[in-house]
mmCIF file of C-alpha atoms and ligand atoms in Angstrom:
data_model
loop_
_atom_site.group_PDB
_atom_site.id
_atom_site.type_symbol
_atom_site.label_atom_id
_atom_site.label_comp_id
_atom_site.label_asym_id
_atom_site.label_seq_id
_atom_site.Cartn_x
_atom_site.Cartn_y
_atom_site.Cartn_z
ATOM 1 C CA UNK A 49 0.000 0.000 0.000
ATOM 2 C CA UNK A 50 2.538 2.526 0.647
ATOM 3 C CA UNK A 51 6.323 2.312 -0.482
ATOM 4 C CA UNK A 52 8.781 4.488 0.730
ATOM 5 C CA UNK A 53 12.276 4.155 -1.370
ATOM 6 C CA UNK A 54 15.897 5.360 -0.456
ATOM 7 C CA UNK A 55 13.876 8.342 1.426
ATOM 8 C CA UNK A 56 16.516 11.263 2.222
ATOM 9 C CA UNK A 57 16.483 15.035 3.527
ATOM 10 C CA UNK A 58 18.782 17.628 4.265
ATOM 11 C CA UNK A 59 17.882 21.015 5.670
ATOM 12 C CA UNK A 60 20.662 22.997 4.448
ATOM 13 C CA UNK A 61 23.779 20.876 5.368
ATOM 14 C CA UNK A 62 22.141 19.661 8.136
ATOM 15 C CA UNK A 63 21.061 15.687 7.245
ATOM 16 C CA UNK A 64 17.971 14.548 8.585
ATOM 17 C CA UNK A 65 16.905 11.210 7.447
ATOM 18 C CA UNK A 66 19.095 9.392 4.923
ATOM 19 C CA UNK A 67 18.045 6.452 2.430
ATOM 20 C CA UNK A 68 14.993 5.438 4.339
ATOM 21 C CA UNK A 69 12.930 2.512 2.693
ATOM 22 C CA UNK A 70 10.344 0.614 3.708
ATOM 23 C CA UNK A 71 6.742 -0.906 3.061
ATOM 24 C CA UNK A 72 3.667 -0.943 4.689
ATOM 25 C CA UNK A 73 0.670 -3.309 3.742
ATOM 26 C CA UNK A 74 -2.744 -2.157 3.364
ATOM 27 C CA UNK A 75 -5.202 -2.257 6.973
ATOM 28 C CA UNK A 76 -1.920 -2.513 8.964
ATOM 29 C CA UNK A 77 -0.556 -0.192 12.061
ATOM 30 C CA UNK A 78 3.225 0.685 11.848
ATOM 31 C CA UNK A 79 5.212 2.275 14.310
ATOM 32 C CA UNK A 80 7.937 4.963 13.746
ATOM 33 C CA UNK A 81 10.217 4.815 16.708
ATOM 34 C CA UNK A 82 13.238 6.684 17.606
ATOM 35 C CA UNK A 83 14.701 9.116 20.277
ATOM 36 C CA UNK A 84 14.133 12.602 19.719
ATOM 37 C CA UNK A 85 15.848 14.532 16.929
ATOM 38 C CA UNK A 86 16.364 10.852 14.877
ATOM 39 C CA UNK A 87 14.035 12.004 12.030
ATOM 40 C CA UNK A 88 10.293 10.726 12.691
ATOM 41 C CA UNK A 89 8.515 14.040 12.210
ATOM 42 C CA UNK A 90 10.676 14.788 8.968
ATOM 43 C CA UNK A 91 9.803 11.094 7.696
ATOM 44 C CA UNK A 92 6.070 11.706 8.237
ATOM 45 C CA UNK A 93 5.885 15.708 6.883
ATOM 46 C CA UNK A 94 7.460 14.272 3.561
ATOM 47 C CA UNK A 95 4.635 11.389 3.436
ATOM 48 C CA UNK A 96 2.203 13.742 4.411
ATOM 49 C CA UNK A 97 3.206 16.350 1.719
ATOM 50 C CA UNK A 98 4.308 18.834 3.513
ATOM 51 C CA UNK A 99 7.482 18.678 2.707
ATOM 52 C CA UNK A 100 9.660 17.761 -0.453
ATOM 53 C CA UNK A 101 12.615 14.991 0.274
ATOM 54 C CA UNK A 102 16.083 15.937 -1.191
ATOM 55 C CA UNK A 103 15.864 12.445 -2.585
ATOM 56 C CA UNK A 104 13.593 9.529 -2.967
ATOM 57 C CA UNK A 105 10.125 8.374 -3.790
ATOM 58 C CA UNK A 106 7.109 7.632 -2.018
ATOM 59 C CA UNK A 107 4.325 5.935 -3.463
ATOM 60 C CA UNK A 108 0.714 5.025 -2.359
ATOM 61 C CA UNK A 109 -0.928 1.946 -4.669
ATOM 62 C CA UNK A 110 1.610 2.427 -7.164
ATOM 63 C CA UNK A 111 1.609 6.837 -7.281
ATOM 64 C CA UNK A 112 4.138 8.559 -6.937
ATOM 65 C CA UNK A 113 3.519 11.346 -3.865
ATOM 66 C CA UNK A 114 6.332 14.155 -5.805
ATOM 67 C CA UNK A 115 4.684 13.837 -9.797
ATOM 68 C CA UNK A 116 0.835 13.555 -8.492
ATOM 69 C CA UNK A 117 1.092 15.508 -4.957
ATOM 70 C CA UNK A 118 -2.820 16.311 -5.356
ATOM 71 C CA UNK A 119 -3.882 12.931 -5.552
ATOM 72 C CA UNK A 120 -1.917 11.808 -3.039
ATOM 73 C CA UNK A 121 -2.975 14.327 -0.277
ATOM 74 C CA UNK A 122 -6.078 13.620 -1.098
ATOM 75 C CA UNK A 123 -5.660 9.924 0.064
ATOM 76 C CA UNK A 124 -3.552 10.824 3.315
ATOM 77 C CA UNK A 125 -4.443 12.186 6.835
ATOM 78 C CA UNK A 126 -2.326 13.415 9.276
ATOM 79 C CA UNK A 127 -2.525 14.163 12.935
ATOM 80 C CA UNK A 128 1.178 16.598 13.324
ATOM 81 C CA UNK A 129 2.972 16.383 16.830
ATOM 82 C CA UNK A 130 1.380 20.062 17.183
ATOM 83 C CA UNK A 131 -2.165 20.051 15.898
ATOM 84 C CA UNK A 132 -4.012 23.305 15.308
ATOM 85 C CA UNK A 133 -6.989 23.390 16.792
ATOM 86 C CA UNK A 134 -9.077 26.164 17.270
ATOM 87 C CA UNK A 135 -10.169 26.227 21.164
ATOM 88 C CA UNK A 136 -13.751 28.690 20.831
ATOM 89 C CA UNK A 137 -15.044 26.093 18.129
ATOM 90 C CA UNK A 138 -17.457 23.227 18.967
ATOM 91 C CA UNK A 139 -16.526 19.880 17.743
ATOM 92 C CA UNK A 140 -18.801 19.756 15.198
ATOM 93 C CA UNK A 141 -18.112 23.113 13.932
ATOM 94 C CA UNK A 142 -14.375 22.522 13.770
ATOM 95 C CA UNK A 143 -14.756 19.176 11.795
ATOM 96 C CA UNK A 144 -17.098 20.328 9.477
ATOM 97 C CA UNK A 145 -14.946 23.599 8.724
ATOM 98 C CA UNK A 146 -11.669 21.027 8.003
ATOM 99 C CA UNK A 147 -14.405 18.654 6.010
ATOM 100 C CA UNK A 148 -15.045 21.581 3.828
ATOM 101 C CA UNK A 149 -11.343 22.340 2.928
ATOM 102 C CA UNK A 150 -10.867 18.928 2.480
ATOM 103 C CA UNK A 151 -13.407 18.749 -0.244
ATOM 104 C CA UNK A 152 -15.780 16.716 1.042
ATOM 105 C CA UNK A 153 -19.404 17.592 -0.496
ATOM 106 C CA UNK A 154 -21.786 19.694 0.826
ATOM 107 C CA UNK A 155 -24.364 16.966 0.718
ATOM 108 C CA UNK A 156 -22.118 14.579 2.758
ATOM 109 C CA UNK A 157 -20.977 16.868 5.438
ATOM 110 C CA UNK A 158 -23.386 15.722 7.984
ATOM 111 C CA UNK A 159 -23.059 12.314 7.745
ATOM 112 C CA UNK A 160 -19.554 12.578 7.359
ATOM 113 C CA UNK A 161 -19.001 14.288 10.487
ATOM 114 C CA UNK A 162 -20.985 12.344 12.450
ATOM 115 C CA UNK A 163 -19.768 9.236 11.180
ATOM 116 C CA UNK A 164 -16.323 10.460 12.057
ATOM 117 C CA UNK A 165 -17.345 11.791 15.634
ATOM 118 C CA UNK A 166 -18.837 8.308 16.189
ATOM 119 C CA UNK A 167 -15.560 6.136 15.413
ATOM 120 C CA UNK A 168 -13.668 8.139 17.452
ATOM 121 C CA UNK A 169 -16.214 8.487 20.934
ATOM 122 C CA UNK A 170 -16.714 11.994 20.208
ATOM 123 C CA UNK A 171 -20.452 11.707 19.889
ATOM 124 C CA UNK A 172 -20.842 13.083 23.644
ATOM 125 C CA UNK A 173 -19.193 15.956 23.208
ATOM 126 C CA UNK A 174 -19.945 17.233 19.592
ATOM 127 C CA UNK A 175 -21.284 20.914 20.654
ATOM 128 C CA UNK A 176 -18.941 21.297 23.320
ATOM 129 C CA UNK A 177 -16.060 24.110 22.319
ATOM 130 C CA UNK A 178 -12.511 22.249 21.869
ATOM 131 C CA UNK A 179 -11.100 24.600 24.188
ATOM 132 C CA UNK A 180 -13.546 23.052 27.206
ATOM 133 C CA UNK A 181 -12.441 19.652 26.299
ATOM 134 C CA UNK A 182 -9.792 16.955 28.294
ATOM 135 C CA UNK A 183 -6.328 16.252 26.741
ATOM 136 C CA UNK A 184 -7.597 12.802 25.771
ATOM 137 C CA UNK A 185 -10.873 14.067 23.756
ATOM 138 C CA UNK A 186 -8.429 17.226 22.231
ATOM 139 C CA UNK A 187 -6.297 14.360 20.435
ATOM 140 C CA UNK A 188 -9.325 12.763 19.494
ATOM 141 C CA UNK A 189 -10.801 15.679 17.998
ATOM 142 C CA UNK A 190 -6.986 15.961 16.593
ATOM 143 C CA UNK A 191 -7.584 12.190 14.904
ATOM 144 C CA UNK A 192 -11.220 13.108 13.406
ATOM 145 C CA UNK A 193 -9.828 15.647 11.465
ATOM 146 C CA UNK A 194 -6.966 13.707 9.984
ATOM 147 C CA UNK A 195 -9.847 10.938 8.353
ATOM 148 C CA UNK A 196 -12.975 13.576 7.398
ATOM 149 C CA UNK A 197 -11.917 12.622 4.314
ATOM 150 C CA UNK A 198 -11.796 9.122 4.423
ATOM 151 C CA UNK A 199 -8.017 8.474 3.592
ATOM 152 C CA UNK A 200 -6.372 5.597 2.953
ATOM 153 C CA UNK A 201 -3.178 6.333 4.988
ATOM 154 C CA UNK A 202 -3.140 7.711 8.357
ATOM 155 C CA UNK A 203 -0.501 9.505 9.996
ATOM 156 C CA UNK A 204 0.045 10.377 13.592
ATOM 157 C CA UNK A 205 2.830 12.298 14.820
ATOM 158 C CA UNK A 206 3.406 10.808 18.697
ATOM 159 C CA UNK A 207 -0.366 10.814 19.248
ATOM 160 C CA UNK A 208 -0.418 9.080 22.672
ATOM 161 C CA UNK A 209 2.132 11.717 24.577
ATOM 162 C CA UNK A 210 1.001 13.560 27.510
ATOM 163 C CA UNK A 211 -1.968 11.042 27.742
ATOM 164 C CA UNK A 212 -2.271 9.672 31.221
ATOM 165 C CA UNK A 213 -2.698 6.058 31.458
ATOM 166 C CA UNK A 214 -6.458 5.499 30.862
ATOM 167 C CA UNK A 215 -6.340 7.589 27.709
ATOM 168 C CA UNK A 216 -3.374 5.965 26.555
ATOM 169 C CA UNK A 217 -5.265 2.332 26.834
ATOM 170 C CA UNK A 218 -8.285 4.159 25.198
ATOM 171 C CA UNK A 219 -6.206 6.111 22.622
ATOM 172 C CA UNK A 220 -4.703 2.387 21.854
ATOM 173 C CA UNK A 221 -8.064 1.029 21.538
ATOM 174 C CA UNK A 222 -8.955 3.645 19.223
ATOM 175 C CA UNK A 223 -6.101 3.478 17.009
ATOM 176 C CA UNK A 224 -6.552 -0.575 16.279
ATOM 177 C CA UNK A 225 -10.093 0.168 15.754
ATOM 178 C CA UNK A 226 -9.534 2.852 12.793
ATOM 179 C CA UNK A 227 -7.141 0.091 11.258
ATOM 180 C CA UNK A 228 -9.843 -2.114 10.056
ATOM 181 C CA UNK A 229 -10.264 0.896 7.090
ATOM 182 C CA UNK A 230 -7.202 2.484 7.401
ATOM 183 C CA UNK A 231 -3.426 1.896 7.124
ATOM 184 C CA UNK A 232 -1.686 3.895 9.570
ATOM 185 C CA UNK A 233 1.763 5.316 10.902
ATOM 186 C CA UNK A 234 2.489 5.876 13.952
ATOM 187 C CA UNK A 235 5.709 7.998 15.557
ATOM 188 C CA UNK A 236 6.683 7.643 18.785
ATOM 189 C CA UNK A 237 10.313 7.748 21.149
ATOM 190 C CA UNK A 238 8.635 5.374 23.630
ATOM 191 C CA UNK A 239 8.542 1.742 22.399
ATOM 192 C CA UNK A 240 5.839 0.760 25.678
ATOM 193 C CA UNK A 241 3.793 3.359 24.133
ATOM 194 C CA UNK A 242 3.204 1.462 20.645
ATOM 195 C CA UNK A 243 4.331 -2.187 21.001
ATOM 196 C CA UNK A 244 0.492 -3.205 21.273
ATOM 197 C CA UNK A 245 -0.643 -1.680 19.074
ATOM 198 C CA UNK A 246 1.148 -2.226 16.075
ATOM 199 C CA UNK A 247 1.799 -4.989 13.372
ATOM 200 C CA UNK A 248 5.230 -3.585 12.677
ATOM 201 C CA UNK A 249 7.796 -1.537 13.692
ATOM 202 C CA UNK A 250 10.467 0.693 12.190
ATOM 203 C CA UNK A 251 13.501 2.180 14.526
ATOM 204 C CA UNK A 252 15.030 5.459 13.323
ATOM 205 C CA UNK A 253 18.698 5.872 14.678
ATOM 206 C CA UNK A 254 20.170 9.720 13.579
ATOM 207 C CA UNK A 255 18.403 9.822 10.610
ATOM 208 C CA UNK A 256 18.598 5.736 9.088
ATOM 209 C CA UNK A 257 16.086 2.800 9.803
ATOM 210 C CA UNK A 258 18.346 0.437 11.853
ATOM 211 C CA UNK A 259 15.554 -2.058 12.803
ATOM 212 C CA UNK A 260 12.572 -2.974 11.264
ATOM 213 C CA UNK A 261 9.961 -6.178 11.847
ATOM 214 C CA UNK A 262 7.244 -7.736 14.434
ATOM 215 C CA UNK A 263 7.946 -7.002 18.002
ATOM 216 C CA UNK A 264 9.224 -10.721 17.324
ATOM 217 C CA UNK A 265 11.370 -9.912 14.847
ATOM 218 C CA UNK A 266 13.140 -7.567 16.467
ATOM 219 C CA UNK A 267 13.680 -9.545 19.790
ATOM 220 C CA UNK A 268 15.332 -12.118 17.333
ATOM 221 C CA UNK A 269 17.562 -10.247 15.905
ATOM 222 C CA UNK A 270 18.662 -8.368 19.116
ATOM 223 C CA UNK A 271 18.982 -10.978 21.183
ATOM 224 C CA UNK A 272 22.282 -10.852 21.607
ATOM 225 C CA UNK A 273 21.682 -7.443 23.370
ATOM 226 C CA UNK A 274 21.353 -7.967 26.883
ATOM 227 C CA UNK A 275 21.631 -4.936 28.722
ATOM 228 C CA UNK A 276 22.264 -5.510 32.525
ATOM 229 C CA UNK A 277 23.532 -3.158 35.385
ATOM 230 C CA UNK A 278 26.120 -4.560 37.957
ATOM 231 C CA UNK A 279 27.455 -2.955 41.023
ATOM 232 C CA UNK A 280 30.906 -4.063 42.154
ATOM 233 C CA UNK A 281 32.881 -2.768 44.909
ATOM 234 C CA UNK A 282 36.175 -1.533 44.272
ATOM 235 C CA UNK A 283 38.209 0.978 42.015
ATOM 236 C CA UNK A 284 36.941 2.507 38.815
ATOM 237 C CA UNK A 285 39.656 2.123 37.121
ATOM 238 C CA UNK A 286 39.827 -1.753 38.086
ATOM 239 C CA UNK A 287 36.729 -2.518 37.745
ATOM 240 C CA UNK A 288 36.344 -1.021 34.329
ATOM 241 C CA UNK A 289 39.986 -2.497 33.511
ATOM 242 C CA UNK A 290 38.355 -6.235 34.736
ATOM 243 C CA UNK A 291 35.096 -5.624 32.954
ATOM 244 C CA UNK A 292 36.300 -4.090 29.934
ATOM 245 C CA UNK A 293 39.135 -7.345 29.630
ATOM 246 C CA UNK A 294 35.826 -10.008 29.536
ATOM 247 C CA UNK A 295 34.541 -11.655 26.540
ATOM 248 C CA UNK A 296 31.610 -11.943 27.668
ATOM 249 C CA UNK A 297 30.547 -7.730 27.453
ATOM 250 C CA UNK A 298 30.454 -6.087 24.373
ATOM 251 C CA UNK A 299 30.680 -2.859 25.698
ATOM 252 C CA UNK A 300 30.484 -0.561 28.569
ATOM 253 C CA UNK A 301 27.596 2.011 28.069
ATOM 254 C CA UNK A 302 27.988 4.411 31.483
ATOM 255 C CA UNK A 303 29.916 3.807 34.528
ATOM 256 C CA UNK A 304 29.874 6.052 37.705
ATOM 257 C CA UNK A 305 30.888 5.130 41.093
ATOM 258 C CA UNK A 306 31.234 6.614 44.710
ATOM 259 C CA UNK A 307 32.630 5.397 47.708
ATOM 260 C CA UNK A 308 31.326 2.191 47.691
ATOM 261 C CA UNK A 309 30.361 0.885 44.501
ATOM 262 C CA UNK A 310 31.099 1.278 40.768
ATOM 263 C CA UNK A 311 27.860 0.526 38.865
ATOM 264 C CA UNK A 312 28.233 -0.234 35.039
ATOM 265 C CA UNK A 313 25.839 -0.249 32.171
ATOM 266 C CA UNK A 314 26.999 -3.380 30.402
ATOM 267 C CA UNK A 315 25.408 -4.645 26.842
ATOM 268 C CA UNK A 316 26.473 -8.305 27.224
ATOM 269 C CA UNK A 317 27.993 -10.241 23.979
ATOM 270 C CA UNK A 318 25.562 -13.369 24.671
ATOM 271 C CA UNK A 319 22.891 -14.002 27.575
ATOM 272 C CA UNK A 320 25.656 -15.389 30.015
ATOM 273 C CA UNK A 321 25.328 -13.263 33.180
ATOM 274 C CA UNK A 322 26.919 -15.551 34.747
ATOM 275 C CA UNK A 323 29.971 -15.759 33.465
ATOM 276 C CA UNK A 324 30.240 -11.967 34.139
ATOM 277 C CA UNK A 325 29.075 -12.540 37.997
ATOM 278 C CA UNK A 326 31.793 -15.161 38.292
ATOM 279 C CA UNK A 327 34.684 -13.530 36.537
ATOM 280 C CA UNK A 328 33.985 -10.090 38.966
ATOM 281 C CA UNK A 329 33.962 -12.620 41.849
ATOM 282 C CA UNK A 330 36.782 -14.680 40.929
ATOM 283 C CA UNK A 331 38.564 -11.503 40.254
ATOM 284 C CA UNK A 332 38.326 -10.486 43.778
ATOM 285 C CA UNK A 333 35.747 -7.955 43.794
ATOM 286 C CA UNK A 334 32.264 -7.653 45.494
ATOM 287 C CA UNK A 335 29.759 -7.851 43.374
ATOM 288 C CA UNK A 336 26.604 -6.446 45.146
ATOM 289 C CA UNK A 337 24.190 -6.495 42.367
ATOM 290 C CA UNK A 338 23.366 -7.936 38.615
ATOM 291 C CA UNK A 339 20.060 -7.227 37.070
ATOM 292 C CA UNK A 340 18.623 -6.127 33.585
ATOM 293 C CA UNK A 341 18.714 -2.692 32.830
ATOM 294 C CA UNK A 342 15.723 -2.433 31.078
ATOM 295 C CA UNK A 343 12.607 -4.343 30.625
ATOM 296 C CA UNK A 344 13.615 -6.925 27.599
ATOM 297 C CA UNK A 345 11.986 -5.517 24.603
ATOM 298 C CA UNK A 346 13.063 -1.276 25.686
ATOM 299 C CA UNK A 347 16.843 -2.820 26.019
ATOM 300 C CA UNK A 348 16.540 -3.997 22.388
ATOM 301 C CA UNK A 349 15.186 -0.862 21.337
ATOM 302 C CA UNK A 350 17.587 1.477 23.655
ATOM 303 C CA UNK A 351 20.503 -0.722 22.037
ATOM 304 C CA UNK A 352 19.026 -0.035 18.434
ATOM 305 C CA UNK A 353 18.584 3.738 19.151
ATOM 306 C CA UNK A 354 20.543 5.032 21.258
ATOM 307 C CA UNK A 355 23.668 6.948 18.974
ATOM 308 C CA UNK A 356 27.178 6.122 20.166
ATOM 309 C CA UNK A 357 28.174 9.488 21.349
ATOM 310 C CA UNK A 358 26.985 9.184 25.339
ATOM 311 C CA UNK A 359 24.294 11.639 25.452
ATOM 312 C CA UNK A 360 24.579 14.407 28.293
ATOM 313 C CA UNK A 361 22.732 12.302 30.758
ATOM 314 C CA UNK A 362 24.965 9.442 30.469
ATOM 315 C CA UNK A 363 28.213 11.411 30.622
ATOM 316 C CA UNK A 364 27.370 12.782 34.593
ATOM 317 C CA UNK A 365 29.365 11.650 36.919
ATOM 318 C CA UNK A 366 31.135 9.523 34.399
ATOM 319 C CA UNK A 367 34.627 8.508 35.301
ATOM 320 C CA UNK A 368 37.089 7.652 32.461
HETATM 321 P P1 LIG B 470 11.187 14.895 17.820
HETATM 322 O O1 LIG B 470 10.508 13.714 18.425
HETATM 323 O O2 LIG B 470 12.024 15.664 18.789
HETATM 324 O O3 LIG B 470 10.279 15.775 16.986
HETATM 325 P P2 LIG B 470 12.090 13.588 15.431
HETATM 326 O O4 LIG B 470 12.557 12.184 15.516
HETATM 327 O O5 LIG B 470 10.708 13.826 14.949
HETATM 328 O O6 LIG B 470 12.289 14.295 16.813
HETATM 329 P P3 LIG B 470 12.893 15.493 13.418
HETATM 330 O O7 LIG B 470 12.043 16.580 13.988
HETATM 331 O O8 LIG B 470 12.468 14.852 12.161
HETATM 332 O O9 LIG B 470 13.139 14.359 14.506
HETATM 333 O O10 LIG B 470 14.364 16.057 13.248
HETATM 334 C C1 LIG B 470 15.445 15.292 12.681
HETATM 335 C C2 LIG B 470 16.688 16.172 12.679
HETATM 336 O O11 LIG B 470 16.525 17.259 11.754
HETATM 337 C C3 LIG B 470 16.994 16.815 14.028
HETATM 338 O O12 LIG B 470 18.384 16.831 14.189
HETATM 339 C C4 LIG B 470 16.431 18.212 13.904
HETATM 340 O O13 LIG B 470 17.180 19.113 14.704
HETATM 341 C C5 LIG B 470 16.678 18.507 12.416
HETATM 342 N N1 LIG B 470 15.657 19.426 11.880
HETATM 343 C C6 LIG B 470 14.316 19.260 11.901
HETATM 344 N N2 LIG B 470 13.686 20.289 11.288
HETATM 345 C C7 LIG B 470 14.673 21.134 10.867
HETATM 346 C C8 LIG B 470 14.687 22.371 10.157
HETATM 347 N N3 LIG B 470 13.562 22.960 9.743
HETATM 348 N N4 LIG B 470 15.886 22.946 9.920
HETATM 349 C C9 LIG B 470 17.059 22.352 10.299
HETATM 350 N N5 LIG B 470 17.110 21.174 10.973
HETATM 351 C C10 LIG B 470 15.938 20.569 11.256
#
């Protein structure tokens, strides 16, 4: 349903995404992940046609989005990061308004917007202003107006942030529901956030797709990646000197220590912990604790993302 080939951008000098391709069958839900800055919202402006790519094609059922941008808008909503909605207008008012530029006919406006309300629990609140309304029913009002006009590709720019955790289960519940007639894209930087809801997912690392597949997929291929933090008592420079010597790490990610106790972010070469606990104890060291870093699948994903400059965070306190 939609192709996206050797995708690339640069803003001035600056690169943004770089030969990005990928395919997404009709009805399904994909997710766009990545830390901030890797290139989502860039990725999703070009497939929503607001912007041009410096290089590329993107096509939906076989047309190209660059030669026939008219058709193609016309066949793609999108729900940006930012949506602009206009707080003093009622629900109804505000959808039929973006209905209207979006060319749907005057005869079908009605039924279109209440068909639209409907499939995304808005009915309640129709003549309500948007201004009165929750977080939860604003992104919903957000998500109406990216399908008034029935498109065949959906995109939503990290639509479940800021929810709190009852919206986010209903926002999920929404999201699977609108599938059934629509194939959709999801961005987000927190895997938790879309693992259940979609069929497939694509990681963005600084600008490139580095990982794409079923949540299964993806803990195939990276599960090699164990990502474990161990506390050992003793010198830095020992410690890292013993850990750094093992074949069973593949690298050291962070390490800070105080008085007591160096603890190490460790991404481990195979899923042998404990041949790391017994080489720190045979070496003569205390080890006071082992344990996974993260919860399985948001190691594989912090491994896939995260660039290999330490970011600011993971540079305090460091100790090289
Ligand atoms: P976020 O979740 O923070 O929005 P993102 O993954 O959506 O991040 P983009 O917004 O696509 O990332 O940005 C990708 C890179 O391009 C970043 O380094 C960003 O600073 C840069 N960038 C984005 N827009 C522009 C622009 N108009 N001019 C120059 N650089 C830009």
């Amino acid at each position: 349903m939609l192709e996206v080939q050797g995708l690339t951008k640069y803003y001035g000098l600056k690169r943004a995404i770089y030969d990005i391709s990928f395919e997404i069958g009709s009805g399904q839900i994909a997710g766009f992940l990545g830390l901030n800055g890797a290139g989502k919202t860039t990725v999703l402006k070009i497939l929503s046609g607001f912007l041009l790519p410096t290089s590329g094609t993107v096509k939906i059922d076989g047309t190209d989005l660059v030669s026939s941008p008219d058709a193609l808008r016309a066949c793609i909503g999108f729900l940006p990061e930012e949506p602009p909605l206009y707080p003093e207008m009622t629900v109804r008012g505000f959808l039929r308004y973006l209905a209207q530029l979006r060319g749907v006919a005057t005869r079908d406006l009605k039924r279109q917007v209440e068909r639209v309300t409907e499939s995304t629990g808005l009915t309640e609140v129709i003549d309500q202003s948007i201004g009165s309304l929750s977080l939860g029913y604003r992104r919903r009002v957000g998500i109406a107006q990216s399908i008034i006009h029935d498109p065949a590709l959906v995109l939503l720019d990290e639509p479940i942030s800021g929810l709190d955790p009852i919206q986010i289960v209903e926002m999920r519940s929404l999201i699977r529901d609108l599938a059934g007639d629509h194939t959709i894209l999801i961005s987000s930087h927190i895997l938790t956030e879309v693992e259940e809801t979609c069929d497939t997912l694509l990681v963005l690392k600084e600008g490139e797709l580095v990982a794409r597949g079923s949540e299964a997929d993806l803990r195939e291929r990276f599960a090699a990646a164990l990502s474990v933090r161990v506390a050992i008592q003793g010198a830095a420079e020992e410690v890292r000197s013993l850990v750094g010597g093992l074949d069973v790490v593949a690298s050291i990610e962070s390490l800070r220590h105080n008085d007591k106790e160096c603890v190490l972010d460790l991404t481990l070469q195979r899923d042998e912990p404990e041949a790391l606990a017994s080489a720190v104890v045979g070496g003569g060291f205390g080890l006071r604790r082992l344990e996974p870093s993260h919860n399985e699948l948001e190691g594989i994903f912090l491994a896939a993302t995260t660039p290999r400059t330490p970011t600011a965070e993971q540079s305090e306190g460091e100790q090289t």
